Coordinates of C-alpha atoms and ligand atoms in Angstrom, one line a residue:
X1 CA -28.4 2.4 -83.9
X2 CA -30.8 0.4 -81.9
X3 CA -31.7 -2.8 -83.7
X4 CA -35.5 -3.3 -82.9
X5 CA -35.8 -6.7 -81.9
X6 CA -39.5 -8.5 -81.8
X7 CA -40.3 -10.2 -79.2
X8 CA -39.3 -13.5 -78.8
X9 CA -41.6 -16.6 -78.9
X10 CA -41.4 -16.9 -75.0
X11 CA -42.2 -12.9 -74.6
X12 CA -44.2 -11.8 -71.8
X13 CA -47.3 -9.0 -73.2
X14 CA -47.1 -5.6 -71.3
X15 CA -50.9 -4.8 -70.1
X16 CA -51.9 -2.2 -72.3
X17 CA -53.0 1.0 -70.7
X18 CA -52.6 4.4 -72.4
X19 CA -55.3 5.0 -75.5
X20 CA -53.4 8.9 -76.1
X21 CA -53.4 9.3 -79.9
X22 CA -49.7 10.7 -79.3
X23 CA -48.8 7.0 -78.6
X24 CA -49.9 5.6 -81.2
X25 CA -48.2 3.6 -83.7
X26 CA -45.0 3.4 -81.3
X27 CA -42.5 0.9 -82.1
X28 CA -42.3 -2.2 -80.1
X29 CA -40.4 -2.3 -77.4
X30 CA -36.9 -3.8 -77.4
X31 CA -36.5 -7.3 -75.7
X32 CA -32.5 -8.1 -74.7
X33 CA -31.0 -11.6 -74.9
X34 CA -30.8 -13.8 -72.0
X35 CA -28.4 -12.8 -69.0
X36 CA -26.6 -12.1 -66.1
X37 CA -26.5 -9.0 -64.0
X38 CA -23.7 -9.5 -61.9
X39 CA -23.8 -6.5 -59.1
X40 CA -20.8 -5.2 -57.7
X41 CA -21.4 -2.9 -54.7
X42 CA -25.0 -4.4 -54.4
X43 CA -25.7 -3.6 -50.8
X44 CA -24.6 -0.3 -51.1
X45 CA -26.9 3.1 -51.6
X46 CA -26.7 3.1 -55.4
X47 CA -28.0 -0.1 -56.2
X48 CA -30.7 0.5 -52.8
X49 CA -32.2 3.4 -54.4
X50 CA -31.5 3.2 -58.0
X51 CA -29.8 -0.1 -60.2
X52 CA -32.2 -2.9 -58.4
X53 CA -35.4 -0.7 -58.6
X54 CA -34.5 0.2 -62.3
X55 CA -34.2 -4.0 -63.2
X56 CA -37.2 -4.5 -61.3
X57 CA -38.9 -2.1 -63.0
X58 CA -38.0 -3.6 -66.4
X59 CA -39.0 -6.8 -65.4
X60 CA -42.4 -5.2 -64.1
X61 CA -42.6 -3.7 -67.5
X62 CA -42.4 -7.0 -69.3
X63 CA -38.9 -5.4 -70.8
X64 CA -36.6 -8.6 -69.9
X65 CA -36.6 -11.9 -70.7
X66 CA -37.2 -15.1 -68.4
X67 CA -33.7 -15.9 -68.8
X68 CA -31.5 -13.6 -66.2
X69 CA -30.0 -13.3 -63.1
X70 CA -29.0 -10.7 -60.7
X71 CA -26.1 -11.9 -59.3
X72 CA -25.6 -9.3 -56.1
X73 CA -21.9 -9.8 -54.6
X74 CA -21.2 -7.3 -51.8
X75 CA -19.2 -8.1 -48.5
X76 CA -21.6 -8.1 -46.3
X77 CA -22.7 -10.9 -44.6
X78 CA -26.2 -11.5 -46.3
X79 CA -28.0 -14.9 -47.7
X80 CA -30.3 -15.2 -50.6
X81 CA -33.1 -15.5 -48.4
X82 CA -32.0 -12.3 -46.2
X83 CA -30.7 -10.3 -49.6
X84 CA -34.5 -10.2 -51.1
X85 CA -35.8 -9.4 -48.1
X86 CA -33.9 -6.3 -47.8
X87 CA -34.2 -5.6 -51.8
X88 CA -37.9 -5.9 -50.9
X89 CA -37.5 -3.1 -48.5
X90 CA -35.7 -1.1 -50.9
X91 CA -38.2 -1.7 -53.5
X92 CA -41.2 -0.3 -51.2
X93 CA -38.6 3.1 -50.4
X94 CA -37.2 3.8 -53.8
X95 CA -39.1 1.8 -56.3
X96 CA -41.0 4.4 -59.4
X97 CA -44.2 2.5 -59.5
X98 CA -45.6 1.9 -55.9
X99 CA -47.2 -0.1 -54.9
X100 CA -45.0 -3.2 -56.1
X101 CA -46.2 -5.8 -58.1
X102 CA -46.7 -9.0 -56.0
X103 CA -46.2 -11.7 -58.5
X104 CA -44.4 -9.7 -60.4
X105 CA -41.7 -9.1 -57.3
X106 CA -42.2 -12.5 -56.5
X107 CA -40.6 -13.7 -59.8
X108 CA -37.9 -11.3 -59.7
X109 CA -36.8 -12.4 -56.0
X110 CA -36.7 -16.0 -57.7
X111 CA -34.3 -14.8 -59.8
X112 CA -31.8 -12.6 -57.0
X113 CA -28.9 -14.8 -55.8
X114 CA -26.1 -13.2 -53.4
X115 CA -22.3 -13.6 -53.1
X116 CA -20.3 -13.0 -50.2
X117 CA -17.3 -11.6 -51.5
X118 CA -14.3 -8.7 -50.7
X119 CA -12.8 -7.2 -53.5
X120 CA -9.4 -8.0 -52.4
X121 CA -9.5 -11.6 -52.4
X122 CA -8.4 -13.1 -55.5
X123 CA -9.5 -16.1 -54.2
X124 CA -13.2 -14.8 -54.5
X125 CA -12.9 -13.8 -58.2
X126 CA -12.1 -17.8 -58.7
X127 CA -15.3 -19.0 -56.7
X128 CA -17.1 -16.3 -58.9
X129 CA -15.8 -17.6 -62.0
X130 CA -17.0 -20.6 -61.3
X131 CA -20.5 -19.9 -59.5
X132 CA -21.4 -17.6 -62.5
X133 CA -20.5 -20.3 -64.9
X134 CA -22.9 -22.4 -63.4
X135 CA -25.8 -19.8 -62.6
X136 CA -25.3 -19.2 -66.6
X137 CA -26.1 -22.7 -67.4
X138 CA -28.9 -23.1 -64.5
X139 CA -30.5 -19.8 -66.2
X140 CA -30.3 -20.5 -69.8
X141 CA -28.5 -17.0 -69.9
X142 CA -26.1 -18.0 -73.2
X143 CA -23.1 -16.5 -71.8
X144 CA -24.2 -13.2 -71.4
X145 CA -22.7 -10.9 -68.6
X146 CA -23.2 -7.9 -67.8
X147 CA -21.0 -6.2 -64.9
X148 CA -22.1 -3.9 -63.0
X149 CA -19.5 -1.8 -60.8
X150 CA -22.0 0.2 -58.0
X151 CA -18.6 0.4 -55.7
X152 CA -16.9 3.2 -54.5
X153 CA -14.7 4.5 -57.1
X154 CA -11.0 2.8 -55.6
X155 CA -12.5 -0.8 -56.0
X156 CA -13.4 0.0 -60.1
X157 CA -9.6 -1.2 -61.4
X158 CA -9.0 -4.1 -59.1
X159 CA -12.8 -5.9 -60.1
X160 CA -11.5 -5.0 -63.7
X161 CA -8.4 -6.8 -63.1
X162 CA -9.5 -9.8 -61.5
X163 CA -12.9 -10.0 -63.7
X164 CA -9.8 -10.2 -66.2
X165 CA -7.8 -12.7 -64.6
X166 CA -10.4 -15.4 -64.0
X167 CA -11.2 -14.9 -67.9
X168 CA -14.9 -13.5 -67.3
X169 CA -14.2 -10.6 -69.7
X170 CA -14.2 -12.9 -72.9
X171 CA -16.6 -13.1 -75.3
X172 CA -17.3 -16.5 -76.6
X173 CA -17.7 -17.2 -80.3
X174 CA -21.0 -19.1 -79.8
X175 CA -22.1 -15.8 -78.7
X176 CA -22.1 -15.1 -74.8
X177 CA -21.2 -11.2 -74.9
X178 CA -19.6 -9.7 -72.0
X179 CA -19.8 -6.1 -71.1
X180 CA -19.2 -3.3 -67.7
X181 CA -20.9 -1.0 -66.7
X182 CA -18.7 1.6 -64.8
X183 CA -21.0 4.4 -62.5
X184 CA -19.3 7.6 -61.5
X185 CA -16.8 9.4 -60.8
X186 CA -15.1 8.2 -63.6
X187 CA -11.8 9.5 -61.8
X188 CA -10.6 12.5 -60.2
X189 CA -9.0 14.6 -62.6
X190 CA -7.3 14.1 -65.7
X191 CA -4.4 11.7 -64.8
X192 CA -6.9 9.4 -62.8
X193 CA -9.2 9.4 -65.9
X194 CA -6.6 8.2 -68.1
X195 CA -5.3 5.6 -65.6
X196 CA -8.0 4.1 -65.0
X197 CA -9.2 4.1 -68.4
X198 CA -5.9 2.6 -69.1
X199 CA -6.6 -0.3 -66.6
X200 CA -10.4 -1.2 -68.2
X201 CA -8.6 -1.1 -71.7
X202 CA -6.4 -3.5 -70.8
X203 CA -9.2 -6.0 -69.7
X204 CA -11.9 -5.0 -71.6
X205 CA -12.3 -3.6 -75.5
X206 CA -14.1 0.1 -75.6
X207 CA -17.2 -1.6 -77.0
X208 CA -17.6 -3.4 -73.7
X209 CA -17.5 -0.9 -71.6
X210 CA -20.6 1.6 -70.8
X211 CA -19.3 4.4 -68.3
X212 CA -22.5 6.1 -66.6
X213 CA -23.7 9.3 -66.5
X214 CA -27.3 8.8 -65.5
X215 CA -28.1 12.3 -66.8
X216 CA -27.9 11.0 -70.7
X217 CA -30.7 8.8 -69.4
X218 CA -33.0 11.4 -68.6
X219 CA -35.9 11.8 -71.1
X220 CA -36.0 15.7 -71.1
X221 CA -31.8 15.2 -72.2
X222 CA -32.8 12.6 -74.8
X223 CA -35.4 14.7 -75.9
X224 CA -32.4 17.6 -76.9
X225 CA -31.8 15.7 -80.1
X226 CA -34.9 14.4 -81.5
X227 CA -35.9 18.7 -80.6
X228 CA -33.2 19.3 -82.5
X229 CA -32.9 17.2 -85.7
X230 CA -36.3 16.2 -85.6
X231 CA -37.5 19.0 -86.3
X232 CA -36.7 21.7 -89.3
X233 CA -37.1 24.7 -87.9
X234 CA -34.5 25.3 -84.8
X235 CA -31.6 24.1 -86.5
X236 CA -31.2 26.9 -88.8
X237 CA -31.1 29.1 -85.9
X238 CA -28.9 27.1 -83.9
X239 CA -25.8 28.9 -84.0
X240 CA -24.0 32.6 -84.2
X241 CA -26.2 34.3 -85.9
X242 CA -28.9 34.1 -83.9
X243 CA -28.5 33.0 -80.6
X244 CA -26.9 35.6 -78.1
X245 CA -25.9 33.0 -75.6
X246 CA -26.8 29.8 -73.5
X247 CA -27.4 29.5 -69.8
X248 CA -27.0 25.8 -68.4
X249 CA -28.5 25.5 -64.9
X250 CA -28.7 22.8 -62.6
X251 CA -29.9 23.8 -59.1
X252 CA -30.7 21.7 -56.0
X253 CA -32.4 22.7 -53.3
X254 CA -31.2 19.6 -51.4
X255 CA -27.7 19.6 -49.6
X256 CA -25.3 16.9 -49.2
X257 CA -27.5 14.5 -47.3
X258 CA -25.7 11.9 -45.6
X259 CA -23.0 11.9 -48.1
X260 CA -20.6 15.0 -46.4
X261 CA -17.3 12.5 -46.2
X262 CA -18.0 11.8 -50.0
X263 CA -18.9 15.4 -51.1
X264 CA -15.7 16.9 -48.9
X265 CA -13.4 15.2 -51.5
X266 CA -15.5 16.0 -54.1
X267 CA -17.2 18.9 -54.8
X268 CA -19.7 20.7 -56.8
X269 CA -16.9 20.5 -60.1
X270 CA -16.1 16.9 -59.5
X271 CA -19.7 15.8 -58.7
X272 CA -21.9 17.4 -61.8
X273 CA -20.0 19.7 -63.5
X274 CA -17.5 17.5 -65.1
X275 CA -19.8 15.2 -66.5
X276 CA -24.0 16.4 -66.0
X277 CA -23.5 20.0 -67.1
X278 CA -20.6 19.6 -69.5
X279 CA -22.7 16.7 -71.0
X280 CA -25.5 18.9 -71.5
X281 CA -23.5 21.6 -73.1
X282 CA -22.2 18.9 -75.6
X283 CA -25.9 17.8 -77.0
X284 CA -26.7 21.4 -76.7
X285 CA -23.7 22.3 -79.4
X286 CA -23.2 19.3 -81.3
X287 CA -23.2 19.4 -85.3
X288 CA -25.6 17.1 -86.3
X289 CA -24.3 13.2 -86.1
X290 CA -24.2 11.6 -89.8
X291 CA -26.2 8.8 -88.6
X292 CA -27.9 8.1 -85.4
X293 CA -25.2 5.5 -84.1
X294 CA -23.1 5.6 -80.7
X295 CA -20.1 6.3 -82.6
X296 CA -20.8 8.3 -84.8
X297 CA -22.9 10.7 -81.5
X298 CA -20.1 10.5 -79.6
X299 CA -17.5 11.7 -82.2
X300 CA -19.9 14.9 -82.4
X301 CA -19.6 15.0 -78.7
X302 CA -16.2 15.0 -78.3
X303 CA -15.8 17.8 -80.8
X304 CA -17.4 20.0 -79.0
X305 CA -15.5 19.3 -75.8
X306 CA -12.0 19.5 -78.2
X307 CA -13.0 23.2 -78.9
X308 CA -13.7 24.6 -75.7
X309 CA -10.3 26.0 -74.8
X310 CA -8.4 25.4 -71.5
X311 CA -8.4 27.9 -69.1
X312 CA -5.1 29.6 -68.5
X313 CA -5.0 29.7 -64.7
X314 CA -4.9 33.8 -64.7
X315 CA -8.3 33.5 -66.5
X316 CA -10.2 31.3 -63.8
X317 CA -10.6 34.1 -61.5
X318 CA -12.5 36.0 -64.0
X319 CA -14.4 33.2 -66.0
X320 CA -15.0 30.7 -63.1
X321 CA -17.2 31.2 -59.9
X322 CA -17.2 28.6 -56.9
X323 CA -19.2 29.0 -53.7
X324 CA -20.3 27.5 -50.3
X325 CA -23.9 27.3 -48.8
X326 CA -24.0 29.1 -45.0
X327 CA -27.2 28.4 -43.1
X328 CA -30.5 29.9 -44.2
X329 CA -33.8 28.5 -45.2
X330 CA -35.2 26.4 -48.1
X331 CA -38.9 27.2 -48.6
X332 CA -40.0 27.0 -44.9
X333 CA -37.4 25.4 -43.2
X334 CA -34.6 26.3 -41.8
X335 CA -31.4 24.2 -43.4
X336 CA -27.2 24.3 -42.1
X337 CA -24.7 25.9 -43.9
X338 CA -22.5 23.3 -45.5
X339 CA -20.0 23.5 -42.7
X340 CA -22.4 22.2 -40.0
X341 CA -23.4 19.1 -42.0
X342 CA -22.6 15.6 -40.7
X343 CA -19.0 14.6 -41.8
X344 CA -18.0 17.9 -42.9
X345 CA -14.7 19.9 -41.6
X346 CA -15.9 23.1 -40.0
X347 CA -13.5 24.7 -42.1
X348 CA -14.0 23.1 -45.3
X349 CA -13.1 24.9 -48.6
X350 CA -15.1 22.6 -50.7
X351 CA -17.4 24.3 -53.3
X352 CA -21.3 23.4 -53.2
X353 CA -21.5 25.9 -56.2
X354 CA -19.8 26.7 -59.3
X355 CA -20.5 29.0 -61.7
X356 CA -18.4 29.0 -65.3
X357 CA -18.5 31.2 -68.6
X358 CA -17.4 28.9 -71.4
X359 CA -17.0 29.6 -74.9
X360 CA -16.8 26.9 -77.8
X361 CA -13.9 27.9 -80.6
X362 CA -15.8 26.4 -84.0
X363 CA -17.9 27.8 -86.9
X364 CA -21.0 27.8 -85.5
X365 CA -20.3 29.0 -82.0
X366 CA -17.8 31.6 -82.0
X367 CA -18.2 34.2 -80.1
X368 CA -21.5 33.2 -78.4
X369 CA -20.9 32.4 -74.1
X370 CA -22.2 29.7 -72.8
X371 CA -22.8 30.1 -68.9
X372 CA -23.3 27.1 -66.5
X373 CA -23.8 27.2 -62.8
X374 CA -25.4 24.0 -60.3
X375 CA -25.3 24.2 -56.7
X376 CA -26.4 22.4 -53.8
X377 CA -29.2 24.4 -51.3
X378 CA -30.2 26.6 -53.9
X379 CA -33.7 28.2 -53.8
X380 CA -35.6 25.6 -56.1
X381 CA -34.8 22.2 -58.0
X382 CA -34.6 23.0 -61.5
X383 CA -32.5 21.7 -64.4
X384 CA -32.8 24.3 -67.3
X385 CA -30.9 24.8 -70.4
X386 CA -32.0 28.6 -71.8
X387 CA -31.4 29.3 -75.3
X388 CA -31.5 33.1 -75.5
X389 CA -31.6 34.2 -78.9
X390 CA -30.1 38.2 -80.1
X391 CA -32.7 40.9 -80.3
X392 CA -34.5 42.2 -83.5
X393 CA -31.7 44.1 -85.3
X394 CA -34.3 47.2 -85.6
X395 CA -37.2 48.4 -83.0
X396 CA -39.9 49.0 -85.1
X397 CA -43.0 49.3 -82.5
X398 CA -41.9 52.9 -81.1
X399 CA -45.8 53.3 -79.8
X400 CA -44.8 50.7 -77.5
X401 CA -44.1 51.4 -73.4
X402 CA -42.0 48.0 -73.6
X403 CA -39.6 47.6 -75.9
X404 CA -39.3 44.3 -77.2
X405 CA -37.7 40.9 -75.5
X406 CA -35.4 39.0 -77.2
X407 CA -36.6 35.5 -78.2
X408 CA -35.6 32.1 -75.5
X409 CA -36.4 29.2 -75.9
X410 CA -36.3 27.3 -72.5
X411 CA -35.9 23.0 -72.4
X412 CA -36.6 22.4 -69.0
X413 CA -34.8 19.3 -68.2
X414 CA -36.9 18.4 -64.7
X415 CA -39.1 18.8 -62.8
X416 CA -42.2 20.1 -64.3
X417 CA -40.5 18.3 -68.0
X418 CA -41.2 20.8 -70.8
X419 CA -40.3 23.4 -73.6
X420 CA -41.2 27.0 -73.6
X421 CA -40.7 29.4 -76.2
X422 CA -41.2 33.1 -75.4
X423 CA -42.1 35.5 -78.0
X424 CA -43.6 38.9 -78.7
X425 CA -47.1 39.5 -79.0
X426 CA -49.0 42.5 -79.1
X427 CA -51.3 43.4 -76.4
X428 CA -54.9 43.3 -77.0
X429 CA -56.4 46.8 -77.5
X430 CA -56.6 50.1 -80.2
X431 CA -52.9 50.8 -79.3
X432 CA -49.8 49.3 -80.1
X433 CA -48.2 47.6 -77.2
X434 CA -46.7 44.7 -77.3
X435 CA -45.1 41.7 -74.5
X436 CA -43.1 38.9 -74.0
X437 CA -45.7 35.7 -74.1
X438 CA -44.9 31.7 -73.1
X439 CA -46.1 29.3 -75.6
X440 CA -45.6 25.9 -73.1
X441 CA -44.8 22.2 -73.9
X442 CA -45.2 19.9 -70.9
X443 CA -44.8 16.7 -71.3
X444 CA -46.9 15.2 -68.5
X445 CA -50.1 16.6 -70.6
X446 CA -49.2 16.1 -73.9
X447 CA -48.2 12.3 -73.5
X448 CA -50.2 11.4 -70.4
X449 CA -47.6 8.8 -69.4
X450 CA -44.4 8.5 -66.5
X451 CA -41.4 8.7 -67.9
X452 CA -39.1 6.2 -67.0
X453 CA -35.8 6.4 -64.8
X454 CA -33.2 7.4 -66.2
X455 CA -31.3 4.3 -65.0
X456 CA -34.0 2.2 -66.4
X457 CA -33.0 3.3 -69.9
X458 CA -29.1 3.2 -69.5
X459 CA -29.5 -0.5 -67.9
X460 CA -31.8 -1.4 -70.6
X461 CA -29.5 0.3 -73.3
X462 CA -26.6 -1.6 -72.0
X463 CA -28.2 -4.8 -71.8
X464 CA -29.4 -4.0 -75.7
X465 CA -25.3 -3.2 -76.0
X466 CA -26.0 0.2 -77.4
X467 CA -23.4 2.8 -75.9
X468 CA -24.9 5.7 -77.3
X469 CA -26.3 7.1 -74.1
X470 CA -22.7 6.3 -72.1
X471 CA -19.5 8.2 -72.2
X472 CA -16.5 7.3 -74.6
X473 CA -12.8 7.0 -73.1
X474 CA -11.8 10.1 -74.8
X475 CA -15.2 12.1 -74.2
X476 CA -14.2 11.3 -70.0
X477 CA -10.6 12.3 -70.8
X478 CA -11.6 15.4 -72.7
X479 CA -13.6 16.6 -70.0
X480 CA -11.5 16.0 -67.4
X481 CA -8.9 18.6 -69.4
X482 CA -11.4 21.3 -68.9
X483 CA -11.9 20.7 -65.4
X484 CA -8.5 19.7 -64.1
X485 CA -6.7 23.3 -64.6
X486 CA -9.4 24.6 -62.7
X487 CA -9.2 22.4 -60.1
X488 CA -5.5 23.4 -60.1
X489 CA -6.1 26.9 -60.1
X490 CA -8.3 26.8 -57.5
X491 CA -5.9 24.5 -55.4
X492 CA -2.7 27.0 -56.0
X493 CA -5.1 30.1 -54.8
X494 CA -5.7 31.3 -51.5
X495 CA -8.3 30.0 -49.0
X496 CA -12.0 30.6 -50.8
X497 CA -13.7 33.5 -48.6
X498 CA -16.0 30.4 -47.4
X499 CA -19.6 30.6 -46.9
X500 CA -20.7 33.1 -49.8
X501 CA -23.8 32.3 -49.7
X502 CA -26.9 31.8 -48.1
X503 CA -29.0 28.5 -48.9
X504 CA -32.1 29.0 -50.6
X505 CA -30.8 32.0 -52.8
X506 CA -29.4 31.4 -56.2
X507 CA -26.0 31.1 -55.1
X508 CA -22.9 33.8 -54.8
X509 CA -23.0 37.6 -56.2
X510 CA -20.1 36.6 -57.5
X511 CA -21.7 34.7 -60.0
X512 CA -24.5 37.5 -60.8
X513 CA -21.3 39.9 -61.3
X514 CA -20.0 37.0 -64.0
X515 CA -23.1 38.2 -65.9
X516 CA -22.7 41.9 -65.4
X517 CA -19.8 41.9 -66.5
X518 CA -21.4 40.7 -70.3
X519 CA -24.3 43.0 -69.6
X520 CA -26.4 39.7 -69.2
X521 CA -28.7 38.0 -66.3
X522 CA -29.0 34.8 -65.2
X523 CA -32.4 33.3 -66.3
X524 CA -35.3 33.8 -63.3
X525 CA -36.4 30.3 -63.3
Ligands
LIG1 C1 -25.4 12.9 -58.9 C2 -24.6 13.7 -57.9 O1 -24.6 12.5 -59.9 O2 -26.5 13.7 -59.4 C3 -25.5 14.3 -56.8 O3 -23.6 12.9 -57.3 C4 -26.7 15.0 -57.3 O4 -24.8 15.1 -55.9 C5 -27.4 14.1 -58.4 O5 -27.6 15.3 -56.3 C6 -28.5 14.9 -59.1 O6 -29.2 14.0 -59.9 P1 -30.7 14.3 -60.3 O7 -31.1 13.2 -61.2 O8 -31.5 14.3 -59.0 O9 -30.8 15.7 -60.9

């Protein structure tokens, strides 16, 4: 997959700093070619808190070469001078490693120019044709764009289309590669999806394009593959015979912030159940990939989301679970219900919670339910992805007062990164009692090192043009199929009884009564 390329002669030495024997021996880092970043959306929240930080941070890491340029176009009315300054700020807010690297910040400033532009002025697209042609030559960048569209979602097709027109999607023989990078939503439901993939594919060839989901990024989800096919022994119990079912969590104890207009049309299904849980559930049930190659990943991927059947809309009532936050507390403060947030209708029927039972038709997974639930103002933060294997076929250990727990095996995905495995042990002492134990994997003490951002790998992976870690056109599509009838569904029933539950719980009984129903229990996490 990723080609390892040495450094170049030019290449800048990272300080070295961790002497942990599980480090040792690691491959070199990756160095990609000369380029330009070309920021679409760049004074906007997105690239404030997240895309600008993540460069920097690869530039602080010695991870890009001398040769690039962020080229930051937004429309408001900023100058070079004023744009770094308020990248500077964002920096000192958002930024991984504080404090910030003078010279290091310094350099990178150097290398910032804005464009004043709107989106709707052909007339712009011309000037940028031109500027970037001659920022490329100024930087020694070889031709090499990379497009980055932070915007809200309605501006994605026309930036295609007029990146298109002025001829700035072409690759050039001599070698100048051209690729976008397209954030999230990646459309509203299924129709959306496939126009708007329809519109990239007419400017841009599927190898070009790297659609986001920053949760593929994440080392804990990157970590799912090398768990499993790295290692022999899980794999043979990965499937039917063995495991009883998987729970898929994704809790926030934060609410909607300052983003209540954007959430309102949203929602909990839109915003991370589409693409962060179902992505999840597709490296969690993947057959193993032949090689370790974006296609060849992705293919796997897709399969997974082709054999989870479509919910008939007399079936979401009983397999699907949405709910709303009402006021109540989170740790020790009191929070609003959903409702009272700024930019929300009073009356709003939008979901902050969804719980689903899926099921995956293939060989290895029939029959085994795989449950998913995030929500917003839920009692904790915690991404989780609980692999609870069946019960010992006979109970041997009658002397025992417990009988005993079936086996789970727990990848927590953040915070507090790790694996857990729970098993049976006997209690110490002349009788025969035995209990559930934790044997813990963190990663924080077994690798004494930060993890990067999630957006510092999928920038660096996109720059390196390897699309393993970003969604295919068909993967979007296919998830949108799952999503969209319930979206339906839920549109053609009647009014949600809106709030259901109380923030800083674990969401609606209705979701716990999902469970019951299979005589099963949502994970305590
Ligand atoms: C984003 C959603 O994609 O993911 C947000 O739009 C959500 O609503 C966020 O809060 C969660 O990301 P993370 O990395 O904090 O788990």
């Amino acid at each position: 997959m990723r080609e390892l390329r040495l450094a170049h002669r030019g290449r800048r030495h990272a300080k070295s700093t961790v002497t942990n024997p599980l480090r040792e021996g690691l491959r070199l880092e990756r160095m990609p070619d000369p380029f330009l970043f070309v920021l679409f959306g760049a004074t906007g929240d997105l690239s404030h808190r997240k895309v600008v930080p993540a460069l920097y941070q690869l530039w602080r890491s010695n991870l890009l070469p001398h040769e690039f340029m962020l080229v930051a176009i937004g429309r408001r009315p900023y100058n070079d001078e004023t744009f770094r300054e308020e990248m500077l700020g964002a920096l000192e807010e958002y930024c991984r490693v504080l404090p910030l690297d003078v010279g290091a910040w310094s350099e990178f400033a150097r290398r910032i120019s804005y464009c004043r532009m709107d989106f709707d002025d052909p007339a712009g697209f011309d000037q940028l044709a031109v500027r970037l042609t001659q920022l490329d030559g100024e930087s020694s960048a070889g031709g090499n764009m990379l497009f980055y569209l932070a915007t809200q979602e309605s501006a994605f097709p026309v930036i295609v289309q007029q990146l298109g027109r002025v001829g700035l999607d072409r690759e050039q023989h001599s070698g100048g590669w051209r690729r976008v990078v397209i954030e999230k939503p990646f459309g509203r439901d299924l129709d959306s999806a496939v126009r708007l993939n329809r519109e990239v594919g007419k400017v841009f060839r599927e190898p070009q394009v790297y659609r986001i989901d920053h949760y593929l990024g994440k080392e804990t989800v990157r970590n799912l593959l090398v768990f499993r096919f790295g290692n022999g022994i899980f794999e043979p119990l990965w499937n039917r015979r063995y495991v009883d079912h998987v729970q898929i969590t994704m809790a926030e104890s934060i609410g909607v912030e300052n983003r209540g207009a954007f959430y309102e049309e949203t929602g909990a299904l839109r915003d991370v159940f589409q693409n962060h849980l179902l992505q999840l559930l597709t490296l969690v049930a993947m057959e193993p990939p032949a090689t370790f190659e974006a296609e060849a990943l992705r293919d796997e991927k897709v399969k997974v989301l082709r054999a989870i059947p479509g919910f008939a809309p007399h079936d979401v009532g009983r397999n699907v679970v949405r709910g709303q936050y009402r006021p109540g507390w989170v740790g020790a403060s009191p929070v609003p219900g959903y409702r009272q947030e700024p930019g929300v209708d009073p009356e709003s029927e939008t979901e902050t919670f969804v719980a689903a039972r899926l099921t995956i038709d293939d060989w290895r997974w029939a029959g085994v339910p795989f449950y998913l639930r995030a929500g917003k103002r839920l009692a904790k933060r915690a991404t989780e992805i609980a692999i609870q294997f069946k019960n010992v076929p006979h109970r041997l250990f009658l002397e025992s007062s417990t009988d005993p727990e079936p086996n789970l095996l727990a990848l927590r995905i953040q915070p507090d990164e790790g694996i857990l495995l729970r098993f049976v042990a006997k209690v110490p002492g002349l009788g025969l009692d035995i209990r559930a134990v934790n044997m813990d994997f963190t990663y924080g003490s077994a690798f004494s090192t930060d993890s990067p951002d999630a957006y510092e790998t999928l920038i660096l992976d996109a720059l390196l043009g390897d699309g393993s870690l970003f969604t295919r056109a068909d993967e979007v599509e296919q998830a949108w199929s799952i999503v969209t009838p319930l979206l339906e569904a839920w549109f053609d029933a009647p009014a949600p009884e809106f709030p259901n539950y109380v923030a800083g719980s674990w969401g609606p009984e209705a979701a716990d009564r999902l469970m019951d129903r299979d005589g099963r229990r949502w994970r305590r996490i």
